[in-house]
XYZ file of C-alpha atoms in Angstrom:
786
model
C 126.804 24.825 9.663
C 123.529 23.633 11.131
C 121.981 26.360 13.352
C 121.204 23.914 16.163
C 124.738 22.533 16.252
C 126.185 26.033 16.224
C 123.988 27.065 19.142
C 124.788 23.991 21.230
C 128.526 24.397 20.714
C 128.326 28.126 21.430
C 126.463 27.599 24.688
C 128.789 24.822 25.792
C 131.818 27.033 25.373
C 130.814 30.132 27.277
C 127.151 30.270 28.119
C 125.624 29.714 31.520
C 122.135 29.608 32.915
C 120.162 32.195 34.835
C 118.434 30.534 37.813
C 115.865 31.983 40.178
C 114.836 30.649 43.551
C 111.144 30.882 42.640
C 111.745 28.672 39.600
C 110.227 31.094 37.126
C 113.123 31.325 34.694
C 116.042 29.203 33.572
C 117.489 30.850 30.500
C 120.871 30.634 28.826
C 122.965 33.778 29.008
C 126.450 34.850 27.942
C 128.736 34.489 30.963
C 131.557 36.477 29.360
C 129.763 39.619 30.472
C 130.168 38.496 34.085
C 133.966 38.676 33.859
C 134.722 41.297 31.192
C 133.091 44.622 30.374
C 133.664 46.169 26.970
C 133.494 49.882 27.676
C 133.954 51.281 24.186
C 134.431 50.344 20.530
C 136.281 52.520 18.036
C 135.520 51.129 14.609
C 137.030 52.157 11.257
C 135.177 50.815 8.239
C 136.113 51.013 4.596
C 132.859 50.692 2.648
C 134.014 51.538 -0.858
C 134.008 48.172 -2.582
C 130.708 48.035 -4.459
C 131.896 45.500 -7.010
C 133.336 42.543 -5.072
C 131.586 43.616 -1.842
C 134.518 43.186 0.528
C 134.205 44.953 3.856
C 137.432 46.166 5.468
C 137.747 47.368 9.014
C 139.554 47.609 12.271
C 138.031 47.768 15.703
C 139.677 48.938 18.891
C 137.987 47.142 21.782
C 138.372 48.760 25.219
C 138.306 46.128 27.963
C 137.725 46.335 31.704
C 138.037 43.131 33.776
C 135.302 42.450 36.297
C 137.266 39.621 37.923
C 140.956 38.900 38.423
C 143.066 36.708 36.188
C 141.863 37.595 32.686
C 144.440 36.308 30.174
C 142.342 35.964 27.029
C 139.175 37.272 25.455
C 136.771 35.610 23.082
C 135.114 37.891 20.522
C 132.349 37.121 18.046
C 132.780 37.666 14.310
C 131.230 35.853 11.356
C 131.743 36.634 7.696
C 134.904 38.772 7.554
C 138.155 37.079 8.607
C 140.610 38.377 11.206
C 143.896 39.552 9.692
C 145.743 40.472 12.871
C 145.296 41.565 16.473
C 147.428 44.151 18.273
C 147.762 45.272 21.873
C 147.552 48.847 23.082
C 151.230 49.367 22.153
C 150.855 47.980 18.654
C 152.414 44.593 19.400
C 150.982 41.555 17.624
C 148.878 39.228 19.741
C 148.247 35.592 18.980
C 144.672 34.478 18.282
C 142.888 31.316 17.230
C 139.683 30.986 15.234
C 136.793 29.169 16.898
C 133.159 28.687 16.110
C 131.421 32.066 15.616
C 134.555 34.062 16.420
C 138.081 33.971 17.745
C 140.056 33.906 21.003
C 142.843 36.432 21.612
C 145.732 35.774 23.988
C 146.180 39.145 25.735
C 149.886 38.554 26.352
C 149.563 39.193 30.080
C 147.062 38.813 32.903
C 144.807 41.722 33.778
C 142.812 42.136 36.966
C 140.006 44.229 38.397
C 140.910 47.899 38.230
C 143.032 47.388 35.132
C 141.962 48.466 31.681
C 143.392 47.805 28.275
C 142.429 47.613 24.645
C 143.132 45.493 21.624
C 142.812 46.374 17.962
C 141.472 43.826 15.493
C 142.054 44.169 11.743
C 139.672 42.213 9.515
C 138.225 42.014 6.004
C 136.029 39.795 3.888
C 132.568 39.039 2.585
C 129.628 39.647 4.876
C 126.832 37.381 6.078
C 123.101 37.768 5.409
C 120.344 35.809 7.112
C 118.061 34.234 4.466
C 115.021 35.902 6.056
C 116.147 38.973 7.971
C 119.411 40.239 9.420
C 123.112 40.570 8.730
C 125.213 42.938 6.649
C 123.682 43.602 3.241
C 126.086 44.571 0.490
C 124.945 45.259 -3.076
C 125.897 47.518 -5.954
C 123.812 50.354 -4.507
C 123.533 49.827 -0.746
C 125.585 48.602 2.191
C 123.846 48.395 5.560
C 123.492 46.180 8.585
C 120.460 44.738 10.361
C 121.376 43.835 13.914
C 119.345 40.679 14.525
C 118.704 37.448 12.679
C 115.259 35.874 12.640
C 116.592 32.420 11.789
C 120.025 32.084 13.353
C 120.529 31.220 17.006
C 121.830 33.210 18.837
C 119.854 35.958 17.072
C 122.284 38.817 17.748
C 123.992 39.946 14.530
C 126.395 42.707 15.534
C 129.081 40.101 14.836
C 128.391 40.235 11.096
C 130.408 43.447 10.713
C 132.654 44.002 13.746
C 134.194 41.896 16.550
C 132.188 42.147 19.775
C 130.478 40.476 22.690
C 127.322 39.876 20.707
C 124.690 39.617 23.418
C 121.928 41.668 25.039
C 123.922 42.312 28.218
C 127.213 44.066 27.463
C 126.552 47.743 26.732
C 129.180 50.054 25.316
C 129.692 53.461 23.743
C 130.954 53.753 20.142
C 132.963 55.851 17.728
C 132.467 54.993 14.072
C 134.735 56.241 11.266
C 133.245 55.243 7.931
C 135.095 55.790 4.668
C 132.889 56.008 1.575
C 133.063 56.794 -2.106
C 132.668 60.505 -2.967
C 129.093 59.979 -4.186
C 128.059 58.166 -1.026
C 127.031 59.233 2.455
C 127.226 57.146 5.615
C 124.323 57.139 8.036
C 125.128 55.655 11.429
C 123.840 55.438 14.949
C 124.548 58.394 17.193
C 125.464 61.881 16.020
C 127.624 62.994 13.104
C 130.642 64.867 14.496
C 132.683 65.533 11.359
C 133.367 64.593 7.757
C 136.748 64.864 6.069
C 137.703 64.517 2.426
C 140.655 62.188 1.898
C 143.396 62.718 -0.735
C 141.712 60.193 -3.058
C 138.458 62.209 -2.679
C 136.829 59.521 -0.591
C 135.137 60.790 2.550
C 135.383 59.652 6.157
C 132.574 60.558 8.492
C 132.855 60.316 12.256
C 129.785 59.252 14.266
C 129.586 58.895 18.027
C 127.141 57.017 20.252
C 127.342 58.460 23.754
C 124.704 56.204 25.283
C 125.621 52.613 26.100
C 124.001 50.020 23.853
C 124.594 46.339 23.035
C 126.214 45.552 19.656
C 122.994 44.547 17.905
C 121.735 48.152 18.189
C 124.695 49.947 16.598
C 124.350 50.593 12.871
C 125.908 51.720 9.638
C 124.367 52.325 6.228
C 126.033 53.618 3.060
C 124.449 54.697 -0.232
C 123.929 57.871 -2.228
C 121.948 59.255 0.687
C 121.069 62.822 1.473
C 120.700 63.754 5.133
C 117.414 65.410 6.069
C 117.594 67.481 9.246
C 114.867 68.651 11.576
C 114.357 69.373 15.276
C 111.758 68.102 17.730
C 110.978 69.726 21.063
C 111.048 67.416 24.067
C 108.902 67.541 27.195
C 111.276 70.080 28.788
C 110.952 72.318 25.733
C 114.517 71.512 24.694
C 115.481 70.753 21.093
C 116.146 67.160 20.016
C 118.040 66.831 16.699
C 116.380 64.787 13.973
C 118.386 63.420 11.072
C 117.061 60.975 8.496
C 118.817 59.489 5.487
C 117.253 58.669 2.130
C 117.993 58.939 -1.532
C 116.991 62.305 -2.966
C 114.131 60.754 -4.931
C 112.688 59.294 -1.723
C 112.755 62.375 0.495
C 109.322 63.786 -0.354
C 107.589 60.462 0.225
C 109.512 59.949 3.451
C 108.503 63.368 4.767
C 104.861 62.713 3.893
C 104.854 59.298 5.579
C 106.580 60.723 8.672
C 104.233 63.693 9.102
C 103.083 62.296 12.477
C 106.511 61.252 13.735
C 106.855 64.195 16.102
C 103.419 63.411 17.526
C 104.561 59.833 18.130
C 107.641 61.230 19.863
C 105.456 63.415 22.098
C 103.061 60.552 22.863
C 105.808 58.201 24.014
C 107.517 60.867 26.091
C 104.193 61.613 27.755
C 103.462 57.948 28.443
C 106.903 56.548 29.267
C 109.144 59.416 30.232
C 111.847 61.470 28.504
C 113.617 60.520 25.315
C 117.141 59.876 26.560
C 118.985 59.774 23.240
C 121.011 62.362 21.322
C 119.014 62.151 18.124
C 115.956 60.771 16.340
C 116.780 59.125 13.038
C 115.567 56.762 10.318
C 117.447 55.512 7.263
C 115.546 54.207 4.246
C 116.946 50.913 2.987
C 115.636 48.222 0.594
C 114.522 45.793 3.306
C 112.011 43.239 2.091
C 110.497 42.439 5.492
C 110.301 44.293 8.761
C 112.322 47.182 10.121
C 115.113 47.354 12.712
C 115.253 49.558 15.801
C 118.949 50.536 15.656
C 119.461 53.235 18.252
C 118.932 56.685 16.749
C 119.214 55.247 13.221
C 116.266 52.985 12.509
C 116.621 50.861 9.388
C 113.285 51.494 7.681
C 111.916 49.847 4.527
C 111.659 52.122 1.510
C 108.287 50.564 0.653
C 106.859 51.753 3.985
C 107.782 55.384 3.275
C 105.593 55.582 0.176
C 104.074 58.998 0.858
C 101.021 57.559 2.617
C 100.256 56.909 6.271
C 99.520 53.242 5.626
C 102.559 52.013 7.518
C 102.931 54.637 10.224
C 102.234 52.047 12.916
C 105.613 50.542 11.918
C 107.175 53.983 12.222
C 105.706 54.320 15.727
C 106.703 50.776 16.690
C 110.353 51.360 15.831
C 110.535 54.731 17.563
C 109.013 53.248 20.730
C 111.893 50.776 20.942
C 113.896 53.702 22.313
C 112.015 52.930 25.516
C 111.055 49.266 25.061
C 114.234 47.443 24.010
C 116.903 50.069 23.510
C 116.623 51.840 26.869
C 115.811 48.682 28.803
C 116.784 45.521 26.980
C 115.691 41.955 27.546
C 118.542 40.018 29.136
C 117.930 36.958 26.983
C 115.911 36.203 23.878
C 113.415 34.272 26.012
C 112.139 37.600 27.362
C 111.766 39.240 23.949
C 108.228 40.245 24.949
C 109.831 43.142 26.830
C 111.279 44.507 23.593
C 108.760 43.473 20.965
C 105.609 43.114 23.030
C 106.242 46.566 24.453
C 106.805 48.129 21.029
C 103.731 46.360 19.616
C 101.698 47.721 22.531
C 103.007 51.179 21.642
C 101.417 50.810 18.210
C 98.101 50.580 20.071
C 98.967 53.583 22.261
C 99.841 55.582 19.147
C 96.471 54.610 17.653
C 94.658 55.565 20.859
C 96.217 59.022 21.002
C 95.852 59.709 17.289
C 92.392 58.239 16.645
C 90.739 57.902 20.050
C 89.965 55.267 22.644
C 87.367 53.522 20.497
C 89.945 52.884 17.800
C 92.380 51.503 20.385
C 89.714 49.171 21.735
C 88.794 48.018 18.248
C 92.394 47.103 17.480
C 92.880 45.354 20.825
C 89.658 43.399 20.295
C 90.549 42.257 16.780
C 94.101 41.354 17.750
C 92.929 39.395 20.781
C 90.419 37.388 18.755
C 93.101 36.454 16.219
C 95.472 35.451 19.008
C 92.926 33.122 20.561
C 92.364 31.496 17.199
C 95.891 31.113 15.832
C 98.704 32.261 18.171
C 99.384 28.677 19.252
C 99.258 27.604 15.607
C 101.667 30.313 14.448
C 104.232 29.461 17.140
C 103.666 25.696 17.401
C 102.402 25.789 20.954
C 100.979 27.743 23.867
C 104.212 29.331 25.078
C 104.610 31.573 28.126
C 105.681 35.106 27.289
C 108.765 34.615 29.424
C 110.290 31.492 27.969
C 109.348 31.433 24.291
C 111.744 29.018 22.547
C 114.375 30.762 20.466
C 112.958 29.177 17.332
C 109.971 31.465 17.937
C 111.684 34.486 19.514
C 110.360 36.787 16.831
C 106.925 35.219 16.561
C 103.315 36.032 17.324
C 103.691 35.268 21.033
C 106.444 37.835 21.634
C 104.881 40.543 19.473
C 101.079 40.438 19.415
C 100.440 38.398 22.522
C 103.061 40.455 24.325
C 101.093 43.592 23.437
C 97.825 41.936 24.459
C 99.156 40.966 27.870
C 100.672 44.416 28.454
C 97.181 45.759 27.693
C 95.929 43.382 30.411
C 98.610 44.685 32.801
C 97.178 48.129 32.119
C 93.781 46.735 33.114
C 95.164 45.346 36.369
C 96.913 48.572 37.379
C 94.691 51.275 35.912
C 96.113 54.037 33.746
C 97.687 56.190 36.440
C 99.681 53.405 38.100
C 100.450 51.757 34.767
C 101.975 54.711 32.937
C 103.549 56.379 35.972
C 104.941 53.015 37.057
C 106.485 52.279 33.675
C 107.944 55.765 33.481
C 109.683 55.204 36.795
C 110.757 51.689 35.782
C 112.430 53.070 32.650
C 114.082 55.761 34.739
C 115.473 53.312 37.278
C 116.640 50.744 34.728
C 117.756 52.973 31.874
C 120.624 51.650 29.767
C 120.552 48.224 31.368
C 119.217 44.737 30.757
C 116.276 43.267 32.653
C 114.388 40.013 32.772
C 110.794 39.243 33.651
C 111.577 38.723 37.340
C 113.218 42.121 37.700
C 110.503 43.754 35.627
C 107.882 42.287 37.970
C 109.677 43.134 41.198
C 110.632 46.665 40.184
C 107.167 47.534 38.908
C 105.607 46.041 42.046
C 107.874 48.145 44.266
C 107.208 51.298 42.255
C 103.428 50.954 42.093
C 102.824 49.279 45.438
C 100.744 46.697 43.563
C 101.878 43.105 44.100
C 102.248 41.672 40.605
C 103.140 38.110 41.620
C 99.744 36.779 40.566
C 99.753 38.711 37.303
C 103.159 37.424 36.248
C 102.398 33.869 37.387
C 99.119 33.887 35.462
C 99.990 35.844 32.318
C 103.782 35.941 31.863
C 105.139 32.687 33.284
C 102.606 30.274 31.788
C 101.298 29.949 28.291
C 97.769 29.772 26.980
C 94.908 31.743 28.435
C 92.632 31.800 31.452
C 88.919 31.633 30.720
C 86.356 32.963 33.195
C 82.594 32.626 32.882
C 79.533 33.070 35.060
C 78.414 29.599 36.033
C 75.275 30.714 37.817
C 73.687 33.807 39.261
C 71.259 33.838 42.223
C 69.381 36.777 43.748
C 68.133 36.995 47.352
C 66.173 40.021 48.653
C 67.927 41.905 51.456
C 65.633 44.595 52.820
C 65.263 47.148 50.059
C 68.272 45.727 48.222
C 69.317 42.403 46.740
C 72.256 40.114 47.432
C 73.535 38.675 44.186
C 75.734 35.577 44.348
C 77.781 35.090 41.209
C 79.435 31.719 40.722
C 82.588 32.153 38.659
C 84.205 29.270 36.835
C 87.654 29.138 35.275
C 88.602 26.942 32.385
C 92.147 26.503 31.128
C 93.131 27.027 27.521
C 96.608 25.731 26.710
C 97.803 25.916 30.319
C 97.916 23.774 33.441
C 97.414 26.226 36.320
C 94.403 28.249 37.324
C 94.792 31.967 37.857
C 94.328 33.906 41.066
C 92.615 37.246 41.606
C 91.831 38.069 37.985
C 90.023 41.435 38.195
C 86.964 41.487 35.944
C 84.199 44.034 35.641
C 80.901 42.394 36.580
C 77.875 44.019 34.961
C 74.385 43.368 36.331
C 71.222 44.682 34.634
C 67.480 44.341 35.006
C 64.601 44.592 32.539
C 64.372 48.342 33.185
C 67.986 48.746 32.035
C 69.218 49.580 35.516
C 72.923 48.834 35.602
C 75.378 48.017 38.360
C 79.101 47.396 37.864
C 81.798 46.253 40.249
C 85.173 44.557 39.982
C 85.080 40.904 41.015
C 88.009 38.537 41.310
C 88.241 35.057 39.859
C 90.546 32.635 41.670
C 90.986 28.947 41.010
C 88.610 26.638 39.207
C 85.501 27.921 40.966
C 84.546 30.621 43.431
C 81.482 32.594 44.458
C 81.349 36.374 44.659
C 78.491 38.201 46.373
C 77.519 41.815 45.755
C 74.591 43.891 47.014
C 72.672 45.933 44.444
C 69.597 48.196 44.613
C 67.576 46.172 42.062
C 66.944 42.553 41.144
C 69.133 41.819 38.117
C 68.051 39.443 35.368
C 71.357 39.220 33.493
C 75.022 39.348 34.371
C 78.160 39.356 32.260
C 81.898 39.866 32.681
C 84.627 42.069 31.222
C 82.335 44.426 29.338
C 85.187 46.954 29.192
C 87.557 44.254 27.829
C 90.398 45.395 30.059
C 91.391 41.767 30.665
C 92.338 39.583 27.695
C 90.961 36.231 28.766
C 89.585 33.580 26.406
C 86.258 35.238 25.631
C 85.329 37.654 22.852
C 81.910 39.231 22.828
C 79.461 41.724 21.398
C 77.118 43.825 23.517
C 74.527 45.387 21.236
C 71.367 47.411 21.503
C 68.968 46.478 18.713
C 65.992 48.566 17.654
C 65.457 47.583 14.028
C 64.996 44.418 12.012
C 67.647 43.158 9.624
C 71.040 41.482 9.667
C 73.395 42.229 12.548
C 77.001 41.088 12.216
C 78.385 40.249 15.650
C 81.954 39.847 14.494
C 83.675 39.238 17.810
C 81.230 36.565 18.853
C 81.431 34.815 15.458
C 77.692 35.131 15.082
C 75.199 36.725 12.706
C 71.683 37.678 13.768
C 68.758 38.034 11.387
C 66.310 40.085 13.452
C 62.737 39.268 12.416
C 60.710 41.434 14.799
C 61.547 43.996 17.460
C 58.855 46.155 19.091
C 61.185 48.116 21.339
C 64.918 48.402 21.813
C 66.454 45.245 23.207
C 69.904 44.452 24.550
C 71.796 41.337 23.433
C 74.899 39.825 24.985
C 76.620 37.398 22.606
C 79.742 35.761 24.006
C 82.079 33.518 22.087
C 83.999 31.314 24.521
C 87.333 30.044 23.204
C 87.346 27.059 25.550
C 85.824 23.620 25.757
C 82.200 23.669 26.939
C 80.990 21.494 29.783
C 80.796 17.888 28.670
C 77.563 16.035 28.036
C 76.059 14.474 31.121
C 74.491 11.681 29.105
C 77.494 9.891 27.683
C 75.279 7.484 25.770
C 73.759 10.304 23.702
C 76.144 9.687 20.784
C 77.254 13.324 20.606
C 80.856 14.504 20.605
C 80.890 18.131 21.681
C 83.444 20.700 20.511
C 86.705 20.730 22.484
C 87.400 24.284 21.299
C 84.518 26.702 21.774
C 80.905 27.498 22.631
C 78.528 30.465 22.748
C 76.483 32.090 25.485
C 73.532 34.264 24.427
C 71.728 36.451 26.947
C 70.100 39.830 27.098
C 67.068 41.898 27.903
C 64.257 41.002 25.568
C 60.703 39.720 25.693
C 58.058 38.349 23.355
C 58.316 41.350 21.029
C 61.780 40.293 19.920
C 62.423 37.419 17.573
C 65.662 36.662 15.803
C 67.370 33.919 13.878
C 71.102 33.292 14.180
C 73.828 31.873 11.993
C 76.615 29.929 13.677
C 79.536 29.390 11.314
C 81.657 26.277 11.630
C 85.051 25.642 10.071
C 87.203 22.573 10.290
C 89.718 24.055 7.855
C 93.285 25.010 8.705
C 93.526 28.075 6.491
C 91.739 31.334 5.857
C 90.093 33.813 8.195
C 87.951 31.074 9.781
C 90.691 28.471 9.972
C 91.284 26.566 13.204
C 87.849 27.285 14.666
C 86.759 23.637 14.730
C 89.672 21.701 13.260
C 89.965 19.454 16.315
C 86.314 18.452 16.042
C 85.605 18.383 12.315
C 88.097 16.060 10.692
C 85.825 14.273 8.224
C 82.377 14.505 6.674
C 80.127 17.390 7.686
C 76.738 15.678 7.585
C 76.960 14.653 11.245
C 77.404 18.240 12.520
C 74.687 19.353 14.923
C 73.887 22.402 17.053
C 73.533 21.661 20.759
C 71.771 23.911 23.255
C 71.075 24.232 26.942
C 69.350 27.110 28.759
C 71.845 26.948 31.641
C 74.326 24.638 33.323
C 71.738 22.867 35.457
C 70.519 20.784 32.492
C 72.202 18.625 29.877
C 72.951 19.563 26.310
C 70.289 18.648 23.736
C 69.962 19.286 20.042
C 68.473 22.723 19.354
C 64.919 22.128 18.108
C 64.822 24.558 15.154
C 67.935 24.824 13.017
C 69.219 23.783 9.621
C 72.680 22.635 8.559
C 74.021 24.295 5.419
C 77.109 22.519 4.161
C 77.869 24.256 0.867
C 81.027 22.650 -0.543
C 81.007 19.175 1.060
C 84.795 18.902 1.011
C 85.955 22.208 2.526
C 84.741 21.611 6.117
C 83.014 24.997 6.130
C 79.340 25.739 6.558
C 76.678 27.188 8.828
C 74.156 26.145 11.426
C 71.118 28.387 11.036
C 68.924 28.598 14.132
C 65.426 30.052 14.049
C 63.770 31.602 17.096
C 67.024 32.059 19.004
C 66.737 31.439 22.749
C 68.798 32.644 25.657
C 71.331 30.056 26.749
C 74.469 28.245 25.616
C 75.173 26.785 22.190
C 77.879 24.408 20.982
C 78.795 22.562 17.818
C 78.935 18.790 18.050
C 79.075 15.636 15.958
C 76.446 12.935 16.114
C 77.009 9.307 15.180
C 78.897 6.160 16.105
C 82.027 6.622 13.952
C 83.332 9.895 15.189
C 87.071 9.298 14.934
C 89.361 10.218 17.797
C 87.308 13.005 19.381
C 85.359 11.004 21.965
C 85.609 11.779 25.641
C 87.446 8.873 27.338
C 84.963 6.131 28.208
C 83.606 5.732 31.707
C 85.268 2.301 31.755
C 88.536 4.202 32.183
C 87.170 5.510 35.495
C 85.985 3.338 38.358
C 84.105 4.606 41.407
C 83.271 2.087 44.084
C 81.145 1.579 45.953
C 78.549 3.441 43.905
C 76.000 4.159 45.390
C 77.982 5.108 48.486
C 77.301 5.906 52.104
C 80.833 6.873 53.112
C 84.301 6.409 51.636
C 84.549 6.145 47.855
C 87.572 4.884 45.941
C 88.296 6.558 42.598
C 90.559 4.721 40.121
C 91.528 6.435 36.863
C 93.274 4.982 33.823
C 93.970 8.276 32.053
C 95.940 11.461 32.815
C 94.024 13.676 35.226
C 95.264 16.621 37.295
C 92.038 17.869 38.953
C 88.752 16.322 40.077
C 85.630 18.513 40.194
C 82.453 17.278 41.905
C 79.163 19.133 41.437
C 75.564 18.519 42.405
C 72.587 18.373 40.052
C 72.282 22.170 40.122
C 75.877 22.668 39.056
C 77.045 23.806 42.487
C 80.641 22.873 43.230
C 80.861 20.386 46.113
C 84.585 19.602 46.091
C 87.747 20.184 44.072
C 90.725 17.848 44.418
C 94.188 17.789 42.892
C 94.827 14.312 41.508
C 98.191 12.691 42.201
C 98.610 9.215 40.781
C 95.821 6.947 39.604
C 93.842 6.401 42.825
C 92.286 8.521 45.533
C 89.678 8.214 48.287
C 86.786 10.621 48.814
C 84.768 10.874 52.027
C 81.073 11.427 51.190
C 79.694 10.760 54.671
C 78.813 14.421 55.273
C 77.210 14.961 51.869
C 73.481 15.258 51.364
C 71.805 12.321 49.702
C 71.506 12.618 45.952
C 73.216 12.361 42.609
C 76.548 14.078 41.915
C 78.692 14.499 38.850
C 82.391 13.655 39.033
C 84.541 15.234 36.301
C 88.246 14.815 35.675
C 90.370 17.546 34.107
C 93.837 17.527 32.626
C 95.347 20.953 32.052
C 91.873 22.451 32.179
C 90.321 20.122 29.610
C 87.622 17.744 30.757
C 88.696 14.193 30.003
C 85.968 12.227 31.746
C 82.788 12.584 33.730
C 80.531 10.133 35.474
C 77.807 9.955 38.106
C 78.087 9.227 41.808
C 75.044 8.454 43.968
C 75.247 9.119 47.701
C 72.702 7.347 49.922
């Protein structure tokens, strides 16, 4: 059946929506959990058929009503068919098959305070997702993977036992698994006993004492051996460790897991105690990914190859016992809590094992890749909270989730961040949460109001972009007042952020340095600081604690030669240097300011620009290579694909020393095309100057990249002495008016196609009127005030 049809029917039958008064979330959830709690499952499985691959089982489902008048229960099961259903006294109950499961008539009405159970007998072939998930049954292995990447809903507990297959209902479990004599079961929880049956088959009894949703319970059967160990927790108490692997795989597994106990210690130290009865991994022939089943992680054999190549995966899966298993996202739309958190823990593991510099290097590389392709990978700039279920397990939830949690760390600082999360896990252990609760609980715990953070980073997609628009210095006695004009651009989003904390660095030619946190709010604001010297350069986010849409290199150069500035997508060829110099090279992943002279014939990049600054004088001379790429593949793909859609011979390098002047073609550069059909090449500038650089196209036939013509915008009267009427024939959400020096005069929100502006109090002169839609400039024109 078509996945979309199945999902729509499923939601119509028993799904509801989760609504919040602040409008931040409207996600589908399983309303069955509002009326019925499933306290416990006792599951008997017969996993002996390794020829026709038929799974046999029965499941006793212990039910507790949460409301009065419960007469039936709907359970999920796909693959195996239901043979019969019995009540607690063994009497047959009627049932009917429906999409994705079956409905059981309980035979009587039960109310709050009552409890009962039913037993379901079933057998049949099992279901596998084409990509990932389901119950895998082959001649050598039988094991489940609790989520599907492709199917919607994603939960796949229902592929091997009847359940409420959602993220909300949490239960305890007893598993009795009957296997062939040569096989061993490995399940979630702890192994209580194993008995040998008269036919020499074996039945092992496993118990999960902690409550978990059905997608986290697990079973695996093969000719495993169990490998036992003990870790010591933060209270110096023993924690049992039990892994399962084939005997030929044990040595490699042990070698690849040599740092597992250190990962355990790291996560306990950062996020609080391990609250589970056991640590465990089972090696299975998965072809992609791993699965965080509680206490029994399904781990790919290929990742336990005797090396440490894949130990970040090992750490990721273990960390789910905090992020995902201990607190679980309520709906798939908040999968960032599970997968973003575990992906962030990969970075924490790296930081503790290899040092802060290694952590920062990984964050930096990941962030750059996200800015380039996250929206390509997931077909849009999605908010972390609200990723469509077609992309639940995509780049946004995983890598961007980790990147934004890193930014949360930057907002809070390490002490509040880690102590706050530890307390959050403590207060919400063994329960489901959504982004709203996560925000409110962490705010209450830390005393730090996270409304702005969640509004800016969790509840809207894309990225904020903050840059220094201008910097002015005024002497103040023996000190200097420095006014820093901050400008925000929007990348894939429609709302400006508030109170983004960024480290401002100011330096002078003597290398004196001053740093202070400044806060960017809205499209434009000015921040003033007092420093003991007169700075000549300023830059933001040197410590990269905030993952906005800028990547940069800050380098001290004392020798000639080639310098690869990877994060600014720039290469320097230093020709002369008489003393050490300092270079700031910023790559801005946002549209640059538009050309003031619309008649110039240039179409400037809508995607990116560079800012080059630093402390150097006449003794320093360097060339620079700016790479362009209009391709949609490879490591440079999607850099300029919106600009470069055709021939490359019209590509030019534009330059301006600062925002107070218009873009012009850089006077000394060469275009190197290489292969004329691959849309890749370089712009090679000699005698690099401080200022901003952008790629553009020059010519009359530039395709669909032009800024909307001024004819689409009418300002009258112009020149003006008072009221001005602005009429716009294109989509615009904000109007920004600046003077000739780039100073912001007014910012308006645009509603409709017309507005009036009162200029009577303005100084005489020329102004620039720019229109923005979702942060992208869509027009600009001049206004003269007399």
